[in-house]
Amino acid sequence: MMSSSKARRAAPAAPRGSAYARFIPREEIGSFAAWEPHDLSGHAGEAASEPTPVEVEALHAEQVKAARTAGYQDGYRDGLVALEAFKQSFARQATSQIGALLTSIGAQLDGLQQDLAQAVAETALALARQVVRSELHQHPESVAHVAQEALDTLLLSARHITLRVHPDDQPLVADGAAEVLEARGARLVADLAVERGGCIVESSIGVVDASVETRWRRAGATIGIDAPWSPAPDEDAPA
């Protein structure tokens, strides 16, 4: 019995090239599973198949739909961006144009206002000139008051005072300003160079020009106009 068991344990080695060298006996293999081909989806026993034309067309349609949707969304987004940029650009341009228009209108209104003020002032001076001339003609004795004011502007230290008036105004001044002439020791002289209604005072400390021309220019200067007293005849025509 022992000899037979030893004979089973010590099996002779298989010669090279035998079938045992290429295969493993079932007795020496534990658990095993038969190999089966798998398709790309990993399911055993299912053979890989080509998609049908209907499936290809459906897949293509789905891709086209997805591309159109993405393109619409991108176009809509780009359109909103372009619209916002246009609105901002248009607003800036409109604001600039409106600002320039308002500036131009303001300048024109300022110019119109200045022209209107100038015209009103010139008209007022023309009317005032007529009133003064009428006053001098109707009340020539007022020259005595003008002469008295001119003498009063001189300092008390003034000496060698000479009052020059138009020859037609000399008797009026001599009568109306006699007291101030005597008080200042002034000499009354008739001078054709002096226009009626005015006078010129000369003294050792200076000259006081109270002529009608000078007083008129001073009055015009207060409203910003340099208007001569003796304009062209048509300028004195009533408006």
Coordinates of N, CA and C in Angstrom, one line a residue:
M1 N 0.8 -1.2 0.0 CA 0.0 0.0 0.0 C 0.9 1.2 0.0
M2 N 1.9 1.2 0.8 CA 2.7 2.4 0.8 C 3.4 2.6 -0.5
S3 N 3.8 1.6 -1.1 CA 4.5 1.7 -2.4 C 3.6 2.3 -3.4
S4 N 2.3 1.9 -3.4 CA 1.4 2.5 -4.4 C 1.2 4.0 -4.2
S5 N 1.0 4.4 -2.9 CA 0.8 5.9 -2.6 C 2.0 6.7 -3.0
K6 N 3.2 6.2 -2.7 CA 4.4 6.9 -3.1 C 4.5 7.0 -4.6
A7 N 4.0 6.0 -5.2 CA 4.1 6.0 -6.7 C 3.2 7.1 -7.2
R8 N 2.0 7.4 -6.5 CA 1.1 8.5 -7.0 C 1.7 9.9 -6.7
R9 N 2.4 9.9 -5.5 CA 2.9 11.3 -5.1 C 4.1 11.6 -6.0
A10 N 4.9 10.7 -6.4 CA 6.0 11.0 -7.2 C 5.8 10.6 -8.6
A11 N 5.0 11.4 -9.3 CA 4.6 11.1 -10.7 C 5.8 11.5 -11.5
P12 N 6.1 10.7 -12.5 CA 7.2 11.0 -13.4 C 7.0 12.3 -14.2
A13 N 8.1 13.1 -14.4 CA 8.0 14.4 -15.2 C 7.6 14.1 -16.6
A14 N 6.8 15.0 -17.1 CA 6.4 14.8 -18.5 C 7.5 15.2 -19.4
P15 N 7.6 14.5 -20.4 CA 8.7 14.9 -21.4 C 8.4 16.2 -22.1
R16 N 9.4 17.0 -22.5 CA 9.3 18.3 -23.2 C 8.6 18.1 -24.5
G17 N 7.7 19.0 -24.7 CA 6.9 18.9 -25.9 C 5.6 18.1 -25.8
S18 N 5.3 17.6 -24.6 CA 4.1 16.8 -24.5 C 2.9 17.7 -24.4
A19 N 1.7 17.1 -24.4 CA 0.4 17.9 -24.3 C 0.3 18.5 -23.0
Y20 N 0.8 17.9 -21.9 CA 0.6 18.4 -20.6 C 1.4 19.7 -20.4
A21 N 2.4 19.9 -21.1 CA 3.2 21.2 -21.0 C 2.3 22.3 -21.6
R22 N 1.4 22.0 -22.5 CA 0.6 23.1 -23.1 C -0.7 23.3 -22.4
F23 N -1.3 22.4 -21.7 CA -2.5 22.5 -21.0 C -2.4 22.2 -19.5
I24 N -3.3 22.8 -18.7 CA -3.3 22.5 -17.3 C -4.4 21.6 -16.9
P25 N -4.1 20.5 -16.3 CA -5.1 19.5 -15.9 C -6.2 20.2 -15.1
R26 N -7.5 19.7 -15.2 CA -8.6 20.2 -14.5 C -8.4 20.1 -13.0
E27 N -7.8 19.0 -12.6 CA -7.6 18.7 -11.2 C -6.8 19.9 -10.5
E28 N -5.9 20.5 -11.3 CA -5.0 21.6 -10.7 C -5.6 23.0 -10.9
I29 N -6.8 23.1 -11.4 CA -7.4 24.4 -11.6 C -8.5 24.6 -10.6
G30 N -8.5 25.8 -10.0 CA -9.5 26.1 -9.1 C -10.8 26.5 -9.8
S31 N -11.3 27.6 -9.4 CA -12.5 28.2 -10.1 C -12.1 28.9 -11.4
F32 N -12.9 28.9 -12.3 CA -12.6 29.6 -13.6 C -13.9 29.9 -14.2
A33 N -13.9 30.9 -15.2 CA -15.0 31.3 -16.0 C -14.6 31.4 -17.4
A34 N -15.5 31.0 -18.2 CA -15.3 31.1 -19.7 C -15.3 32.5 -20.2
W35 N -14.4 32.8 -21.0 CA -14.3 34.2 -21.6 C -15.2 34.4 -22.8
E36 N -15.9 35.5 -22.8 CA -16.8 35.8 -23.9 C -16.5 37.2 -24.4
P37 N -16.6 37.4 -25.7 CA -16.4 38.8 -26.2 C -17.4 39.8 -25.7
H38 N -17.0 41.0 -25.4 CA -17.8 42.1 -24.9 C -17.9 43.2 -26.0
D39 N -19.0 43.9 -26.1 CA -19.1 45.0 -27.1 C -18.6 46.3 -26.4
L40 N -18.7 47.3 -27.1 CA -18.1 48.6 -26.5 C -18.9 49.1 -25.3
S41 N -20.1 48.7 -25.2 CA -20.9 49.2 -24.0 C -20.6 48.4 -22.8
G42 N -19.8 47.2 -22.9 CA -19.5 46.4 -21.7 C -20.4 45.3 -21.4
H43 N -21.5 45.1 -22.2 CA -22.4 44.0 -22.0 C -21.9 42.8 -22.7
A44 N -21.9 41.7 -22.0 CA -21.4 40.4 -22.5 C -22.4 39.8 -23.4
G45 N -21.9 39.2 -24.4 CA -22.8 38.4 -25.3 C -23.5 39.2 -26.4
E46 N -23.3 40.6 -26.3 CA -23.9 41.5 -27.3 C -22.9 41.9 -28.4
A47 N -23.1 41.6 -29.5 CA -22.1 41.9 -30.6 C -22.3 43.4 -31.0
A48 N -21.1 44.1 -31.3 CA -21.2 45.5 -31.7 C -21.8 45.6 -33.1
S49 N -22.7 46.7 -33.2 CA -23.4 46.9 -34.5 C -23.3 48.3 -34.9
E50 N -23.3 48.5 -36.2 CA -23.2 49.9 -36.8 C -24.6 50.6 -36.7
P51 N -24.6 51.9 -36.4 CA -25.9 52.7 -36.3 C -26.6 52.7 -37.6
T52 N -27.9 52.6 -37.5 CA -28.7 52.6 -38.7 C -28.8 54.0 -39.3
P53 N -29.2 54.2 -40.6 CA -29.3 55.5 -41.2 C -30.3 56.4 -40.4
V54 N -31.3 55.8 -39.9 CA -32.3 56.6 -39.1 C -31.7 57.2 -37.9
E55 N -30.9 56.3 -37.2 CA -30.2 56.8 -36.0 C -29.2 57.9 -36.3
V56 N -28.5 57.7 -37.4 CA -27.5 58.7 -37.9 C -28.2 60.0 -38.2
E57 N -29.3 60.0 -38.8 CA -30.1 61.2 -39.2 C -30.6 61.9 -37.9
A58 N -31.1 61.1 -37.0 CA -31.6 61.6 -35.7 C -30.5 62.3 -34.9
L59 N -29.3 61.6 -34.9 CA -28.2 62.2 -34.2 C -27.7 63.5 -34.9
H60 N -27.7 63.5 -36.2 CA -27.3 64.7 -36.9 C -28.3 65.9 -36.7
A61 N -29.6 65.5 -36.7 CA -30.6 66.5 -36.4 C -30.5 67.1 -35.0
E62 N -30.2 66.2 -34.0 CA -30.0 66.7 -32.7 C -28.8 67.6 -32.6
Q63 N -27.7 67.3 -33.3 CA -26.5 68.1 -33.3 C -26.8 69.5 -33.9
V64 N -27.5 69.5 -35.0 CA -27.9 70.7 -35.7 C -28.7 71.6 -34.8
K65 N -29.7 70.9 -34.1 CA -30.6 71.7 -33.2 C -29.8 72.3 -32.1
A66 N -28.8 71.5 -31.5 CA -28.0 72.1 -30.4 C -27.1 73.2 -30.9
A67 N -26.6 73.1 -32.2 CA -25.7 74.1 -32.7 C -26.6 75.4 -33.0
R68 N -27.8 75.2 -33.5 CA -28.7 76.4 -33.7 C -29.0 77.1 -32.4
T69 N -29.3 76.3 -31.4 CA -29.7 76.9 -30.1 C -28.5 77.7 -29.5
A70 N -27.3 77.1 -29.6 CA -26.1 77.8 -29.1 C -25.8 79.0 -30.0
G71 N -26.0 78.9 -31.3 CA -25.8 80.1 -32.1 C -26.8 81.2 -31.9
Y72 N -28.0 80.8 -31.6 CA -29.1 81.8 -31.3 C -28.7 82.5 -30.0
Q73 N -28.4 81.7 -29.0 CA -28.0 82.3 -27.7 C -26.8 83.3 -27.8
D74 N -25.8 82.8 -28.6 CA -24.6 83.7 -28.7 C -25.0 84.9 -29.5
G75 N -25.8 84.8 -30.6 CA -26.2 85.9 -31.4 C -27.0 86.9 -30.6
Y76 N -27.9 86.4 -29.8 CA -28.8 87.2 -28.9 C -27.9 88.0 -27.9
R77 N -27.0 87.3 -27.3 CA -26.1 88.0 -26.4 C -25.2 89.0 -27.0
D78 N -24.7 88.7 -28.2 CA -23.9 89.7 -28.9 C -24.7 90.9 -29.4
G79 N -26.0 90.6 -29.8 CA -26.9 91.6 -30.2 C -27.2 92.6 -29.0
L80 N -27.4 92.1 -27.8 CA -27.6 92.9 -26.7 C -26.4 93.8 -26.4
V81 N -25.2 93.2 -26.5 CA -24.0 94.0 -26.2 C -23.9 95.1 -27.2
A82 N -24.1 94.7 -28.5 CA -24.0 95.8 -29.6 C -25.1 96.9 -29.4
L83 N -26.3 96.5 -29.0 CA -27.3 97.4 -28.8 C -27.0 98.4 -27.6
E84 N -26.4 97.9 -26.5 CA -26.1 98.7 -25.4 C -24.9 99.7 -25.8
A85 N -24.0 99.2 -26.6 CA -22.9 100.0 -27.0 C -23.4 101.1 -27.9
F86 N -24.4 100.8 -28.8 CA -25.0 101.8 -29.7 C -25.7 102.8 -28.9
K87 N -26.5 102.4 -27.9 CA -27.3 103.3 -27.0 C -26.3 104.3 -26.3
Q88 N -25.2 103.8 -25.8 CA -24.3 104.7 -25.1 C -23.6 105.6 -26.0
S89 N -23.2 105.1 -27.2 CA -22.6 106.0 -28.2 C -23.6 107.1 -28.7
F90 N -24.8 106.7 -28.9 CA -25.9 107.6 -29.4 C -26.1 108.7 -28.3
A91 N -26.2 108.2 -27.1 CA -26.4 109.1 -26.0 C -25.3 110.2 -25.8
R92 N -24.1 109.7 -26.0 CA -22.9 110.6 -25.9 C -23.0 111.6 -27.0
Q93 N -23.3 111.1 -28.2 CA -23.3 112.0 -29.4 C -24.5 113.0 -29.3
A94 N -25.6 112.5 -28.9 CA -26.8 113.4 -28.7 C -26.5 114.4 -27.7
T95 N -25.9 114.0 -26.5 CA -25.6 115.0 -25.5 C -24.6 116.0 -26.0
S96 N -23.6 115.6 -26.7 CA -22.6 116.6 -27.3 C -23.3 117.5 -28.2
Q97 N -24.1 117.0 -29.1 CA -24.8 117.9 -30.1 C -25.8 118.9 -29.4
I98 N -26.5 118.4 -28.4 CA -27.4 119.2 -27.7 C -26.7 120.3 -26.9
G99 N -25.5 119.9 -26.3 CA -24.7 120.9 -25.6 C -24.2 121.9 -26.5
A100 N -23.7 121.5 -27.7 CA -23.2 122.5 -28.6 C -24.3 123.4 -29.1
L101 N -25.6 122.8 -29.3 CA -26.7 123.6 -29.8 C -27.1 124.7 -28.7
L102 N -27.1 124.2 -27.5 CA -27.5 125.1 -26.4 C -26.5 126.2 -26.2
T103 N -25.2 125.9 -26.4 CA -24.2 126.9 -26.3 C -24.3 127.9 -27.4
S104 N -24.6 127.4 -28.6 CA -24.8 128.3 -29.7 C -26.0 129.2 -29.5
I105 N -27.1 128.6 -29.0 CA -28.3 129.4 -28.8 C -28.0 130.4 -27.7
G106 N -27.3 130.0 -26.7 CA -27.0 131.0 -25.6 C -26.1 132.1 -26.1
A107 N -25.2 131.8 -26.9 CA -24.3 132.9 -27.5 C -25.1 133.8 -28.4
Q108 N -26.0 133.2 -29.2 CA -26.9 134.1 -30.0 C -27.8 134.9 -29.2
L109 N -28.4 134.4 -28.1 CA -29.3 135.1 -27.2 C -28.5 136.3 -26.5
D110 N -27.3 135.9 -26.1 CA -26.4 137.0 -25.5 C -26.1 138.1 -26.4
G111 N -25.8 137.7 -27.7 CA -25.5 138.7 -28.7 C -26.8 139.5 -29.0
L112 N -27.9 138.8 -29.1 CA -29.2 139.6 -29.4 C -29.5 140.5 -28.2
Q113 N -29.3 140.0 -27.0 CA -29.6 140.8 -25.8 C -28.7 142.1 -25.8
Q114 N -27.4 141.9 -26.1 CA -26.5 143.0 -26.2 C -26.9 144.0 -27.3
D115 N -27.2 143.5 -28.5 CA -27.7 144.3 -29.6 C -28.9 145.1 -29.2
L116 N -29.9 144.4 -28.5 CA -31.1 145.0 -28.1 C -30.8 146.1 -27.1
A117 N -30.0 145.8 -26.1 CA -29.6 146.8 -25.1 C -29.0 148.0 -25.7
Q118 N -28.1 147.7 -26.7 CA -27.4 148.8 -27.4 C -28.4 149.7 -28.1
A119 N -29.3 149.0 -28.8 CA -30.3 149.8 -29.6 C -31.2 150.6 -28.7
V120 N -31.6 150.0 -27.5 CA -32.5 150.7 -26.6 C -31.7 151.9 -26.0
A121 N -30.4 151.7 -25.7 CA -29.6 152.8 -25.1 C -29.5 153.9 -26.1
E122 N -29.2 153.6 -27.3 CA -29.0 154.6 -28.4 C -30.3 155.4 -28.6
T123 N -31.4 154.7 -28.6 CA -32.7 155.3 -28.8 C -33.0 156.3 -27.6
A124 N -32.7 155.8 -26.4 CA -32.9 156.6 -25.2 C -32.0 157.9 -25.3
L125 N -30.8 157.7 -25.7 CA -29.9 158.9 -25.8 C -30.4 159.9 -26.9
A126 N -30.9 159.3 -28.0 CA -31.4 160.2 -29.0 C -32.6 161.0 -28.5
L127 N -33.5 160.4 -27.8 CA -34.6 161.1 -27.2 C -34.2 162.1 -26.1
A128 N -33.2 161.6 -25.3 CA -32.7 162.6 -24.3 C -32.0 163.8 -24.9
R129 N -31.4 163.6 -26.0 CA -30.7 164.7 -26.7 C -31.8 165.7 -27.1
Q130 N -32.8 165.2 -27.7 CA -33.9 166.2 -28.1 C -34.5 166.9 -26.9
V131 N -34.7 166.2 -25.8 CA -35.2 166.8 -24.6 C -34.3 167.9 -24.0
V132 N -33.0 167.6 -24.0 CA -32.0 168.6 -23.5 C -32.0 169.8 -24.4
R133 N -32.0 169.6 -25.7 CA -31.9 170.7 -26.6 C -33.2 171.6 -26.4
S134 N -34.3 170.9 -26.3 CA -35.6 171.6 -26.1 C -35.5 172.4 -24.8
E135 N -35.0 171.8 -23.8 CA -34.9 172.4 -22.5 C -34.0 173.7 -22.5
L136 N -32.8 173.5 -23.2 CA -31.9 174.7 -23.4 C -32.5 175.8 -24.2
H137 N -33.3 175.4 -25.1 CA -34.0 176.4 -25.9 C -35.1 177.2 -25.2
Q138 N -35.9 176.4 -24.4 CA -37.0 177.0 -23.7 C -36.6 177.7 -22.4
H139 N -35.5 177.2 -21.8 CA -35.0 177.7 -20.5 C -33.5 178.0 -20.6
P140 N -33.2 179.0 -21.4 CA -31.7 179.4 -21.5 C -31.1 179.8 -20.2
E141 N -32.0 180.3 -19.2 CA -31.4 180.8 -18.0 C -30.8 179.7 -17.1
S142 N -31.1 178.5 -17.5 CA -30.5 177.4 -16.7 C -29.0 177.3 -16.8
V143 N -28.4 178.0 -17.8 CA -26.9 178.1 -17.9 C -26.3 178.7 -16.6
A144 N -27.0 179.6 -16.0 CA -26.5 180.3 -14.8 C -26.3 179.2 -13.7
H145 N -27.2 178.3 -13.6 CA -27.1 177.2 -12.6 C -25.9 176.3 -12.9
V146 N -25.7 176.0 -14.2 CA -24.5 175.2 -14.6 C -23.2 176.0 -14.3
A147 N -23.2 177.3 -14.5 CA -22.0 178.1 -14.2 C -21.7 178.1 -12.7
Q148 N -22.8 178.2 -11.9 CA -22.6 178.2 -10.4 C -22.0 176.9 -9.9
E149 N -22.5 175.8 -10.5 CA -22.0 174.4 -10.1 C -20.5 174.3 -10.5
A150 N -20.2 174.8 -11.7 CA -18.8 174.6 -12.1 C -17.8 175.4 -11.2
L151 N -18.3 176.6 -10.8 CA -17.4 177.4 -9.9 C -17.3 176.8 -8.5
D152 N -18.4 176.1 -8.1 CA -18.3 175.5 -6.8 C -17.4 174.3 -6.7
T153 N -17.1 173.7 -7.8 CA -16.2 172.5 -7.8 C -14.7 172.9 -7.6
L154 N -14.4 174.2 -7.8 CA -13.1 174.6 -7.6 C -12.7 174.7 -6.1
L155 N -11.5 174.4 -5.8 CA -11.0 174.6 -4.4 C -11.0 176.1 -4.1
L156 N -11.2 176.4 -2.8 CA -11.2 177.8 -2.3 C -9.8 178.4 -2.6
S157 N -8.8 177.6 -2.7 CA -7.4 178.2 -2.9 C -7.2 178.6 -4.4
A158 N -8.1 178.3 -5.3 CA -8.0 178.7 -6.7 C -8.0 180.2 -6.9
R159 N -7.1 180.6 -7.8 CA -7.0 182.1 -8.1 C -7.0 182.3 -9.6
H160 N -7.2 183.5 -10.0 CA -7.2 183.9 -11.4 C -8.3 183.1 -12.1
I161 N -9.5 183.1 -11.6 CA -10.6 182.4 -12.1 C -11.3 183.1 -13.3
T162 N -11.5 182.4 -14.4 CA -12.1 183.0 -15.6 C -13.3 182.0 -16.0
L163 N -14.4 182.6 -16.2 CA -15.6 181.8 -16.6 C -16.0 182.2 -18.0
R164 N -15.9 181.2 -18.9 CA -16.1 181.4 -20.3 C -17.5 180.8 -20.7
V165 N -18.3 181.7 -21.3 CA -19.7 181.2 -21.8 C -19.9 181.8 -23.2
H166 N -21.0 181.3 -23.8 CA -21.4 181.8 -25.1 C -21.8 183.2 -25.0
P167 N -21.6 184.1 -26.0 CA -22.0 185.5 -25.9 C -23.5 185.7 -25.5
D168 N -24.4 184.8 -26.1 CA -25.8 184.9 -25.8 C -26.1 184.5 -24.3
D169 N -25.2 183.7 -23.7 CA -25.5 183.3 -22.3 C -24.8 184.3 -21.3
Q170 N -24.0 185.2 -21.8 CA -23.3 186.0 -20.8 C -24.2 186.9 -19.9
P171 N -25.2 187.6 -20.5 CA -26.1 188.3 -19.6 C -26.9 187.5 -18.6
L172 N -27.2 186.2 -19.1 CA -28.0 185.3 -18.2 C -27.1 184.9 -17.0
V173 N -25.9 184.6 -17.3 CA -25.0 184.1 -16.2 C -24.6 185.3 -15.3
A174 N -24.4 186.5 -15.9 CA -24.1 187.7 -15.1 C -25.2 188.0 -14.1
D175 N -26.5 187.7 -14.6 CA -27.6 188.0 -13.7 C -27.9 186.9 -12.7
G176 N -27.8 185.6 -13.2 CA -28.2 184.5 -12.4 C -27.1 184.0 -11.4
A177 N -25.8 184.3 -11.7 CA -24.7 183.8 -10.9 C -23.8 184.9 -10.4
A178 N -24.4 186.1 -10.2 CA -23.7 187.3 -9.8 C -23.0 187.1 -8.5
E179 N -23.7 186.5 -7.5 CA -23.2 186.4 -6.2 C -22.0 185.4 -6.1
V180 N -22.0 184.3 -6.8 CA -20.9 183.4 -6.8 C -19.7 183.9 -7.5
L181 N -20.0 184.7 -8.6 CA -18.9 185.3 -9.4 C -18.2 186.3 -8.5
E182 N -18.9 187.1 -7.8 CA -18.3 188.1 -6.9 C -17.6 187.4 -5.7
A183 N -18.2 186.4 -5.2 CA -17.5 185.7 -4.0 C -16.2 185.0 -4.4
R184 N -16.1 184.5 -5.6 CA -14.9 183.8 -6.0 C -14.0 184.8 -6.8
G185 N -14.4 186.0 -7.0 CA -13.5 186.9 -7.7 C -13.3 186.4 -9.2
A186 N -14.3 185.9 -9.8 CA -14.2 185.3 -11.1 C -14.5 186.3 -12.2
R187 N -13.8 186.2 -13.3 CA -14.1 187.1 -14.4 C -14.9 186.4 -15.5
L188 N -16.0 187.1 -15.9 CA -16.9 186.5 -16.9 C -16.5 186.9 -18.3
V189 N -16.3 186.0 -19.2 CA -15.8 186.2 -20.5 C -16.7 185.6 -21.6
A190 N -17.1 186.3 -22.6 CA -17.9 185.7 -23.7 C -17.0 185.0 -24.7
D191 N -17.3 183.8 -25.1 CA -16.5 183.0 -26.0 C -17.4 182.2 -27.0
L192 N -17.2 182.5 -28.3 CA -18.0 181.8 -29.3 C -17.7 180.3 -29.4
A193 N -16.5 180.0 -28.9 CA -16.1 178.5 -29.0 C -16.9 177.7 -28.0
V194 N -17.6 178.3 -27.0 CA -18.4 177.6 -26.0 C -19.8 177.5 -26.5
E195 N -20.4 176.3 -26.6 CA -21.8 176.2 -27.0 C -22.7 176.7 -26.0
R196 N -23.9 177.1 -26.4 CA -24.9 177.6 -25.5 C -25.3 176.5 -24.5
G197 N -25.5 176.9 -23.3 CA -26.0 176.0 -22.3 C -24.8 175.5 -21.4
G198 N -23.6 175.7 -21.8 CA -22.4 175.2 -21.1 C -21.4 176.3 -20.8
C199 N -20.4 176.0 -20.1 CA -19.3 176.9 -19.7 C -18.0 176.2 -19.4
I200 N -16.9 177.0 -19.4 CA -15.6 176.4 -19.1 C -15.0 177.4 -18.0
V201 N -14.5 176.8 -16.9 CA -13.9 177.6 -15.9 C -12.4 177.3 -15.9
E202 N -11.6 178.4 -16.0 CA -10.1 178.3 -15.9 C -9.6 178.9 -14.6
S203 N -8.6 178.3 -14.0 CA -8.1 178.9 -12.8 C -6.6 178.5 -12.7
S204 N -6.0 179.0 -11.6 CA -4.6 178.7 -11.4 C -4.3 177.2 -11.0
I205 N -5.3 176.5 -10.7 CA -5.1 175.1 -10.3 C -5.7 174.1 -11.3
G206 N -6.3 174.6 -12.3 CA -6.9 173.6 -13.3 C -8.1 174.2 -14.0
V207 N -8.6 173.3 -14.9 CA -9.8 173.7 -15.7 C -10.9 172.8 -15.5
V208 N -12.1 173.4 -15.4 CA -13.4 172.7 -15.2 C -14.2 172.8 -16.5
D209 N -14.3 171.7 -17.2 CA -15.1 171.7 -18.5 C -16.5 171.3 -18.2
A210 N -17.4 172.3 -18.2 CA -18.8 172.1 -18.0 C -19.6 172.4 -19.3
S211 N -18.9 172.1 -20.5 CA -19.6 172.3 -21.7 C -20.7 171.3 -21.9
V212 N -21.6 171.6 -22.8 CA -22.7 170.6 -23.1 C -22.1 169.3 -23.7
E213 N -21.1 169.4 -24.5 CA -20.5 168.2 -25.2 C -19.9 167.3 -24.1
T214 N -19.1 167.9 -23.2 CA -18.5 167.1 -22.2 C -19.5 166.4 -21.2
R215 N -20.4 167.2 -20.8 CA -21.4 166.7 -19.9 C -22.3 165.6 -20.6
W216 N -22.5 165.7 -21.9 CA -23.3 164.7 -22.6 C -22.5 163.4 -22.7
R217 N -21.2 163.5 -23.0 CA -20.4 162.3 -23.1 C -20.3 161.6 -21.8
R218 N -20.2 162.3 -20.7 CA -20.2 161.7 -19.4 C -21.5 161.0 -19.1
A219 N -22.6 161.5 -19.5 CA -23.9 160.9 -19.3 C -24.0 159.6 -20.1
G220 N -23.5 159.7 -21.4 CA -23.5 158.5 -22.2 C -22.6 157.4 -21.7
A221 N -21.5 157.8 -21.1 CA -20.5 156.8 -20.6 C -21.1 156.0 -19.4
T222 N -22.0 156.5 -18.7 CA -22.6 155.8 -17.6 C -23.4 154.6 -18.1
I223 N -23.9 154.6 -19.3 CA -24.6 153.4 -19.9 C -23.8 152.8 -21.0
G224 N -22.5 153.1 -21.0 CA -21.6 152.4 -21.9 C -21.7 152.8 -23.4
I225 N -22.1 154.1 -23.6 CA -22.1 154.5 -25.0 C -21.4 155.9 -25.1
D226 N -20.6 155.9 -26.1 CA -19.8 157.2 -26.4 C -20.5 157.9 -27.6
A227 N -21.5 158.7 -27.2 CA -22.3 159.4 -28.2 C -22.0 160.9 -28.2
P228 N -21.7 161.4 -29.4 CA -21.4 162.9 -29.5 C -22.7 163.7 -29.3
W229 N -22.5 164.9 -28.8 CA -23.6 165.8 -28.6 C -24.2 166.3 -29.9
S230 N -23.4 166.5 -30.9 CA -23.8 167.1 -32.2 C -23.7 166.0 -33.3
P231 N -24.7 165.1 -33.4 CA -24.7 164.1 -34.4 C -25.2 164.6 -35.7
A232 N -25.3 163.7 -36.7 CA -25.8 164.2 -38.0 C -27.2 164.6 -37.8
P233 N -27.8 165.4 -38.7 CA -29.1 166.0 -38.5 C -30.2 164.9 -38.5
D234 N -30.0 163.8 -39.3 CA -31.0 162.7 -39.4 C -31.1 161.9 -38.1
E235 N -30.0 161.9 -37.3 CA -30.1 161.2 -36.0 C -31.0 161.8 -35.0
D236 N -31.2 163.1 -35.2 CA -32.1 163.8 -34.2 C -33.6 163.7 -34.6
A237 N -33.9 163.0 -35.7 CA -35.2 162.9 -36.2 C -36.0 162.1 -35.2
P238 N -37.3 162.5 -34.9 CA -38.1 161.7 -33.9 C -38.2 160.3 -34.4
A239 N -38.2 159.3 -33.5 CA -38.4 157.9 -33.8 C -39.8 157.6 -34.1

